[in-house]
Short mmCIF file of C-alpha atoms in Angstrom, two decimals:
data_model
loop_
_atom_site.label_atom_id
_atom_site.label_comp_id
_atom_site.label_asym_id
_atom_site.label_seq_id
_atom_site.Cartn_x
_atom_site.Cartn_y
_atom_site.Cartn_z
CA UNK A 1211 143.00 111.60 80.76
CA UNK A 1212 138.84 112.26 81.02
CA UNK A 1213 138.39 109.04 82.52
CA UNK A 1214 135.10 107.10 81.55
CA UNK A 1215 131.74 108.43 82.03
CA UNK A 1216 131.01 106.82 85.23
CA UNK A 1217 134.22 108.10 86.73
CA UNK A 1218 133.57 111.89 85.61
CA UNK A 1219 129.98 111.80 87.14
CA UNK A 1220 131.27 110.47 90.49
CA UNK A 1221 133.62 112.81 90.65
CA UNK A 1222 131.19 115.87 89.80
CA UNK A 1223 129.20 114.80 92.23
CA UNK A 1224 131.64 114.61 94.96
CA UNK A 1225 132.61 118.20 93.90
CA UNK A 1226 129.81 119.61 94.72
CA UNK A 1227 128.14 117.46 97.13
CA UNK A 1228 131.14 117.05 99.48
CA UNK A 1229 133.24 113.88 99.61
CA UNK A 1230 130.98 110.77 99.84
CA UNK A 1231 131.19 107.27 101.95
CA UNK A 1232 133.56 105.12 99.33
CA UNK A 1233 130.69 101.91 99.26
CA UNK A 1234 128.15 105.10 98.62
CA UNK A 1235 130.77 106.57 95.32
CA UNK A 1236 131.40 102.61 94.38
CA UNK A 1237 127.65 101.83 94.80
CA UNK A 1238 126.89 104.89 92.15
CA UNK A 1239 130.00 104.56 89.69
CA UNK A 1240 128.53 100.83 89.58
CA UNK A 1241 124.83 102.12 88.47
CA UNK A 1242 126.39 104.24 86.05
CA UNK A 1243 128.22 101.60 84.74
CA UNK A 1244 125.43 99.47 84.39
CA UNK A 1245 123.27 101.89 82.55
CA UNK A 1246 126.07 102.23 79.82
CA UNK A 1247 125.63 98.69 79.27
CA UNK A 1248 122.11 99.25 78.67
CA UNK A 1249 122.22 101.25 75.97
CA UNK A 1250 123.61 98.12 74.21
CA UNK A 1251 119.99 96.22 74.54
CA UNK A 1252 117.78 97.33 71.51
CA UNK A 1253 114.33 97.65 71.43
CA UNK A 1254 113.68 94.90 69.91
CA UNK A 1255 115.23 93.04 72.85
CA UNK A 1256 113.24 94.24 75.60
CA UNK A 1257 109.47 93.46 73.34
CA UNK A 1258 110.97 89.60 73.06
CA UNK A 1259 111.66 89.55 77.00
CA UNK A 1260 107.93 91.27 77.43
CA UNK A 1261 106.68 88.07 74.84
CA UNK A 1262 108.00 85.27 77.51
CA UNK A 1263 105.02 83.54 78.99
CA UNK A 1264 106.99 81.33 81.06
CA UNK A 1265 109.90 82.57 81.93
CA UNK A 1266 113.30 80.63 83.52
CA UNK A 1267 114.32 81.59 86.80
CA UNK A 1268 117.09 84.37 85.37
CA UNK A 1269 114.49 86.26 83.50
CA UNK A 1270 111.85 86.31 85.56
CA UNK A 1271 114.45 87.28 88.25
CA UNK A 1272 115.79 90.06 86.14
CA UNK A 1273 112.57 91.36 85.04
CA UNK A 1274 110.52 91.73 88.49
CA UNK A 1275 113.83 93.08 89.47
CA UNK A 1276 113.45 95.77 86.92
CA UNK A 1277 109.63 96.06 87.31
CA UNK A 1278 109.99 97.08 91.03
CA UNK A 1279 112.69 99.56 90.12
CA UNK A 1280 110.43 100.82 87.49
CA UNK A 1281 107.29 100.84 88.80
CA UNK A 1282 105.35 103.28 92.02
CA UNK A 1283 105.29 100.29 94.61
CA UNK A 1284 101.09 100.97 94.71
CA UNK A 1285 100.47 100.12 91.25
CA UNK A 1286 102.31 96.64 91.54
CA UNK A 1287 99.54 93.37 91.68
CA UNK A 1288 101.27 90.71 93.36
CA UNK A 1289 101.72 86.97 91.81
CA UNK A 1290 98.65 84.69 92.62
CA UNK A 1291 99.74 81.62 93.79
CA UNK A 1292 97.92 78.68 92.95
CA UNK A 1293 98.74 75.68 95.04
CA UNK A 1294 97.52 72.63 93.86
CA UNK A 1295 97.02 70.04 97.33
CA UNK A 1296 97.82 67.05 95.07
CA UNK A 1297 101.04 67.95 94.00
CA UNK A 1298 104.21 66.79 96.65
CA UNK A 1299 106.86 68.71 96.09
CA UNK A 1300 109.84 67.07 97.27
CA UNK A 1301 113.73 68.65 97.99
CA UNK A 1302 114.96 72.02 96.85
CA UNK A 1303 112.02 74.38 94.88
CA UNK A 1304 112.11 77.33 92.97
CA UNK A 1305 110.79 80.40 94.90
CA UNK A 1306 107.30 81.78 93.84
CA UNK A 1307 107.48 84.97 92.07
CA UNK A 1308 106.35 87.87 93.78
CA UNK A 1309 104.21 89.72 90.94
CA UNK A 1310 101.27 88.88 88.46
CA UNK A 1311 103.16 87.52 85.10
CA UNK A 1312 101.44 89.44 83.66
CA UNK A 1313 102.18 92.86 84.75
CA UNK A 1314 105.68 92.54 84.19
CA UNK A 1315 104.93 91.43 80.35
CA UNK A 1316 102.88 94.54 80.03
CA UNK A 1317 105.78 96.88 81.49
CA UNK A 1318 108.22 95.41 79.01
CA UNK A 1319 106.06 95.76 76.27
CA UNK A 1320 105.66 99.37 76.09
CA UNK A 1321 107.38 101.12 73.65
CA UNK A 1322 109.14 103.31 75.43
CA UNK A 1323 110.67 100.95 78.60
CA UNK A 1324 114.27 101.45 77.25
CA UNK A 1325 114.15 104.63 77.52
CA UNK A 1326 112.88 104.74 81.37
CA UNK A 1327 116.01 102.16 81.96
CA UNK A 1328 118.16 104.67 80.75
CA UNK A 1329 116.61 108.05 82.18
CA UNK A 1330 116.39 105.78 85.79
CA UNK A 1331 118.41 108.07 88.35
CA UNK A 1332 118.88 107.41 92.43
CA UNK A 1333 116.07 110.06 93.17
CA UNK A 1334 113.64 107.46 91.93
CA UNK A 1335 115.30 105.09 94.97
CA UNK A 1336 114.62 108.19 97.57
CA UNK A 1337 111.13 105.70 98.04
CA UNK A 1338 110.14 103.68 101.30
CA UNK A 1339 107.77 101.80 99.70
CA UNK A 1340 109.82 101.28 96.88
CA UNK A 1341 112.79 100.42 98.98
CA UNK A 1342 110.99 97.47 101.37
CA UNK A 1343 110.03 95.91 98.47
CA UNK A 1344 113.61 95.77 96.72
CA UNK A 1345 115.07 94.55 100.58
CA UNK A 1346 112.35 91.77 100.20
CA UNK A 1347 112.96 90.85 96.57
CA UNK A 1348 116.59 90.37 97.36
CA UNK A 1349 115.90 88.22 100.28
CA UNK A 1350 113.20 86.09 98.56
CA UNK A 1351 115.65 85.41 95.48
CA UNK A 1352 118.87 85.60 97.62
CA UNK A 1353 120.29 87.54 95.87
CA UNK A 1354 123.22 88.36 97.98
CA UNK A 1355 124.49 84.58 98.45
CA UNK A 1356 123.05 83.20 95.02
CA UNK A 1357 122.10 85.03 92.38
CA UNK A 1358 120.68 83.27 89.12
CA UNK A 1359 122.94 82.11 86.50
CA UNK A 1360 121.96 84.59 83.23
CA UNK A 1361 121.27 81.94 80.26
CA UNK A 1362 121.69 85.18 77.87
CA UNK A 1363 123.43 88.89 77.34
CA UNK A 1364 120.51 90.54 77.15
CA UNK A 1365 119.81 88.91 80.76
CA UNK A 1366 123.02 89.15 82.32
CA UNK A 1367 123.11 92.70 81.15
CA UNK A 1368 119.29 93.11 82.46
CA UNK A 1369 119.77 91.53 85.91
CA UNK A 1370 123.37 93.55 86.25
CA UNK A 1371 121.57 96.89 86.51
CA UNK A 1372 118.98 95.35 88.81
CA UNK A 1373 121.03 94.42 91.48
CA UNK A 1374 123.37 97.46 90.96
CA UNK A 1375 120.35 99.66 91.12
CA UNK A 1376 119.28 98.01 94.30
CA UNK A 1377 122.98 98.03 95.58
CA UNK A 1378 122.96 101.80 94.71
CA UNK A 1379 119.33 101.59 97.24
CA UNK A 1380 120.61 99.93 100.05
CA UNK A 1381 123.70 102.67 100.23
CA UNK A 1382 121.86 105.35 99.60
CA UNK A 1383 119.56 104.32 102.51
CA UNK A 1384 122.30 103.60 104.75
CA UNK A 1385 124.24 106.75 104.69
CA UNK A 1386 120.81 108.94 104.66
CA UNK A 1387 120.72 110.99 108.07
CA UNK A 1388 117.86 110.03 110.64
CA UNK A 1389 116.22 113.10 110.37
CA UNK A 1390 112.66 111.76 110.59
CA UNK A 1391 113.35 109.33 113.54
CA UNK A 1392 111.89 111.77 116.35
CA UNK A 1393 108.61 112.73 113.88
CA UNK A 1394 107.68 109.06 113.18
CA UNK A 1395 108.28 108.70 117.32
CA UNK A 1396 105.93 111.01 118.08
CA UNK A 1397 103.58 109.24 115.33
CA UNK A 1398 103.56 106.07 117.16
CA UNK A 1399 102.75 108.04 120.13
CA UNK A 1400 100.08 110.03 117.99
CA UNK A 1401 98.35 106.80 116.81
CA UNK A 1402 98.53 105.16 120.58
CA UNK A 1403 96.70 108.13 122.11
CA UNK A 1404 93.66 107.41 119.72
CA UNK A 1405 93.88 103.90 120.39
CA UNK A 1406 93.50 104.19 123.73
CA UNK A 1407 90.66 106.77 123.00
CA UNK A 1408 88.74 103.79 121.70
CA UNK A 1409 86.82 100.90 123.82
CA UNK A 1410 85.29 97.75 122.25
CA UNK A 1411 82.10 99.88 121.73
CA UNK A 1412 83.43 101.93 119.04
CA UNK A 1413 83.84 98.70 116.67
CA UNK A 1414 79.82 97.51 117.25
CA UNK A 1415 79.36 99.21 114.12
CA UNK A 1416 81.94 97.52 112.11
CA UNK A 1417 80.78 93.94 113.51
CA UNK A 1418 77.11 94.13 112.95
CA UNK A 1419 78.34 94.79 108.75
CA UNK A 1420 77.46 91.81 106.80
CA UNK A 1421 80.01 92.93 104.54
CA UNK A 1422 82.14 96.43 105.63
CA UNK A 1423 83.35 98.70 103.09
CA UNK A 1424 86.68 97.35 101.68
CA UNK A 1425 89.14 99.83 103.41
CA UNK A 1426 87.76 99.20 106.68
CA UNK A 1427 88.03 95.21 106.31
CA UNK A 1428 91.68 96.27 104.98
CA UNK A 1429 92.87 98.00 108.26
CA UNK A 1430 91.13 95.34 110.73
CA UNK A 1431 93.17 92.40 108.66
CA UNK A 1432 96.25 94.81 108.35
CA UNK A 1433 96.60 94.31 112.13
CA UNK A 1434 95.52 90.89 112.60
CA UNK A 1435 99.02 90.59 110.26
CA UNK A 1436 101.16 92.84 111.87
CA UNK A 1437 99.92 91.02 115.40
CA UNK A 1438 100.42 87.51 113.89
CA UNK A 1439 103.51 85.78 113.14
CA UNK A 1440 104.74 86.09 109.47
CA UNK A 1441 104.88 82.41 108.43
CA UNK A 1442 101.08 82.39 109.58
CA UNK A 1443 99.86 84.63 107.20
CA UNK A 1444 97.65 82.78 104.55
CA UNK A 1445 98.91 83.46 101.22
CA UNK A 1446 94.81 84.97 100.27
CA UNK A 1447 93.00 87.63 101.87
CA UNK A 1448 90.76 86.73 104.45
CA UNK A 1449 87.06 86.52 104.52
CA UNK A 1450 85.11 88.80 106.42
CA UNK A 1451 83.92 86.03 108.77
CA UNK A 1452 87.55 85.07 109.79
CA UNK A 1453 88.49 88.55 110.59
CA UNK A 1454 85.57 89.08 112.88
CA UNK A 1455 86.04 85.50 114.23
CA UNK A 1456 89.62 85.90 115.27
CA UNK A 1457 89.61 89.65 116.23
CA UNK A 1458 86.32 90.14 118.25
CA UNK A 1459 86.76 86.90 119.10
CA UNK A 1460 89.46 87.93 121.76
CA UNK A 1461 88.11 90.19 124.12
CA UNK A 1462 91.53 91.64 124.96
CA UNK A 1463 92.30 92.97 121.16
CA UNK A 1464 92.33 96.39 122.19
CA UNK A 1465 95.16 95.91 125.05
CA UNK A 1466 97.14 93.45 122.09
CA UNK A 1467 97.79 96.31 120.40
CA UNK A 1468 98.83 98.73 123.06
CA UNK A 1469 101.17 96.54 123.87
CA UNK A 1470 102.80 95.51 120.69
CA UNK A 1471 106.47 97.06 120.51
CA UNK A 1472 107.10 96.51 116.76
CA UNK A 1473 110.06 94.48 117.75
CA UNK A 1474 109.44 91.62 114.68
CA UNK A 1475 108.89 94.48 111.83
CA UNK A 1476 112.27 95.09 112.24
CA UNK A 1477 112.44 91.82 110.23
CA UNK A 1478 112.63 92.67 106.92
CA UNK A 1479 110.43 90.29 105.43
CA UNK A 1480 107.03 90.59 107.40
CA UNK A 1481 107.41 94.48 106.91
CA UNK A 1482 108.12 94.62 103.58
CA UNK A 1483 105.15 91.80 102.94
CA UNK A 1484 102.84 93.71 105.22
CA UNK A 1485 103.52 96.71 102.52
CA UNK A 1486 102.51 94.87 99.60
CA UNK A 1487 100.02 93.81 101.09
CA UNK A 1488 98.49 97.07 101.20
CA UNK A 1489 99.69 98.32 98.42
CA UNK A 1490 97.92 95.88 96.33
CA UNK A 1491 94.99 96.54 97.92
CA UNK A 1492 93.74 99.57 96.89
CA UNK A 1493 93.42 102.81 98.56
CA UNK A 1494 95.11 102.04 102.09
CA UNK A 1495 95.33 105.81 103.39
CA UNK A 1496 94.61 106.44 106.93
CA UNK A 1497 92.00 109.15 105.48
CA UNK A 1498 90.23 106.88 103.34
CA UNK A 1499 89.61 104.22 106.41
CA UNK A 1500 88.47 107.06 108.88
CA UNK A 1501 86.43 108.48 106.17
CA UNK A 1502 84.52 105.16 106.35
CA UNK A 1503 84.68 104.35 110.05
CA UNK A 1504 86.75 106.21 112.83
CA UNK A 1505 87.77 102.99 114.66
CA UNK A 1506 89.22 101.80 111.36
CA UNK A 1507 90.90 105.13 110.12
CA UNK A 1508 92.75 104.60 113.97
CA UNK A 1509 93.40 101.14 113.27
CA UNK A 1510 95.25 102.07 109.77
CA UNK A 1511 97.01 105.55 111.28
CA UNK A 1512 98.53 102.37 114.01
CA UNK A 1513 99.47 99.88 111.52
CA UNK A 1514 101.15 102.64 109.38
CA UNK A 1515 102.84 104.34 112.50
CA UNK A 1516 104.49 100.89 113.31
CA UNK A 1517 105.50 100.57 109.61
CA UNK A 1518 107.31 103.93 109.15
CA UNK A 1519 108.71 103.42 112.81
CA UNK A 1520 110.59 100.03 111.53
CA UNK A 1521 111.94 101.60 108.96
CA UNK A 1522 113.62 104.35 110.31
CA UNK A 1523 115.42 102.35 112.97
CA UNK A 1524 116.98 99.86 110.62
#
């Protein structure tokens, strides 16, 4: 007998590959799998998913599931949280969703988004960016212990290839060789020599702006962040005033850094939220900050080092 699809595929690809890990040929049989039950949503499903203002926890589950899948991590606005200090929430709540509603309504409303679920292929996974952000979303939602309960088939069928995609992720990144681990070494050690280059002099400039162009307030809070513990973080940017406050408020910031080791970005969760929060922040390249201030581009080529560093140890 043929065998199904999925099984032909897997065992192409073993073929001429070489013989892969068995949770690596389940994890892809699995996708593949997944994406044949795709083809039974039509069209018209997806537009009444991308017409749900408020959406119950299993959709909006399944569809920020799908949009980071779908979507370059950079063009993805987080959610905007709106607290409300007279409200007491008691017990068990609901976690907040990650991105603007609206975003995700806009990716499902396109005309061609079933198509881009069924063209989707593991190359599109071969993403860091991408990746920390589906290792977050499945920790924020735990998905691993307790997944949401699908209230439809177009939903169960939805947030199956989700998490089989992101199962498919986390293999792929597990069995990938390490072959970057001694360049992003030497990138720490790249981005230390230039720190220690600097002195407190070299940000005068940057503190006597009223108002700093945006990258270079970007770096400055990027490593107030990555020095700060992660359930500190305030859920807005902050102010110009705060920044300055709390960093050249310490005379010592310089030697701070030098001596941070990294050793807490090896938590998923503050890395992966450090990386949204520059993705959604516009350009965050270490040549856009030095174009605007050499302190700063240091400050970014740092915070990035440290970032690509975590990843590659996990």
């Amino acid at each position: 007998a043929a065998g199904p699809p999925a099984a032909r595929r897997s065992s192409s690809r073993q073929s001429l590959e070489g013989k892969e890990p068995a949770s690596l040929a389940a994890a892809r049989a699995a996708a593949d799998e997944a994406r044949c039950e795709v083809r039974r949503i039509s069209k018209q499903d997806v537009a009444e998913l991308g017409s749900i203002v408020k959406p119950l926890i299993d959709v909006r589950v399944a569809m920020e599931g799908a949009t980071f899948l779908l979507c370059e991590a950079s063009s993805i606005p987080p959610a905007i949280i709106q607290e409300d200090p007279a409200i007491i929430r008691v017990g068990a709540r609901l976690p907040d969703p990650l991105i603007d509603w609206g975003f995700v309504r806009s990716v499902f409303a396109k005309p061609d988004t079933l198509k881009t679920f069924l063209h989707f292929s593991d190359t599109q996974l071969d993403d860091k960016a991408k990746l920390e952000n589906i290792k977050f979303f499945c920790d924020h939602y735990s998905l691993k212990d307790s997944p949401p309960e699908p209230r439809s088939k177009v939903t169960q069928t939805l947030l199956a290839w989700v998490m089989a995609q992101m199962n498919l992720a986390t293999e792929l990144a597990l069995h990938k060789p390490a072959t970057e681990t001694k360049a992003l070494g030497s990138s720490i050690e790249k981005a230390t020599a230039a720190l220690m280059q600097l002195s407190v002099a070299d940000f005068v400039e940057i503190k006597a702006m009223p108002q700093p162009p945006g990258v270079v307030q970007l770096a400055l809070e990027a490593v107030l962040r990555l020095l700060a513990d992660v359930d500190s973080w305030p859920r807005t940017r902050l102010p110009w005033s705060k920044i300055k406050a709390v960093l050249f408020g310490r005379a010592d910031f310089l030697k701070a850094m030098l001596d941070y080791n990294g050793s807490d970005l090896r938590s998923q969760q503050k890395a992966a939220r450090l990386r949204q929060f520059l993705a959604g922040e516009g350009d965050s390249s270490i040549e856009a900050a030095e174009r605007a201030n050499y302190a700063a581009g240091v400050c970014m080529q740092w915070v990035h080092a440290h970032l690509e560093a975590a990843e590659a140890k996990r």
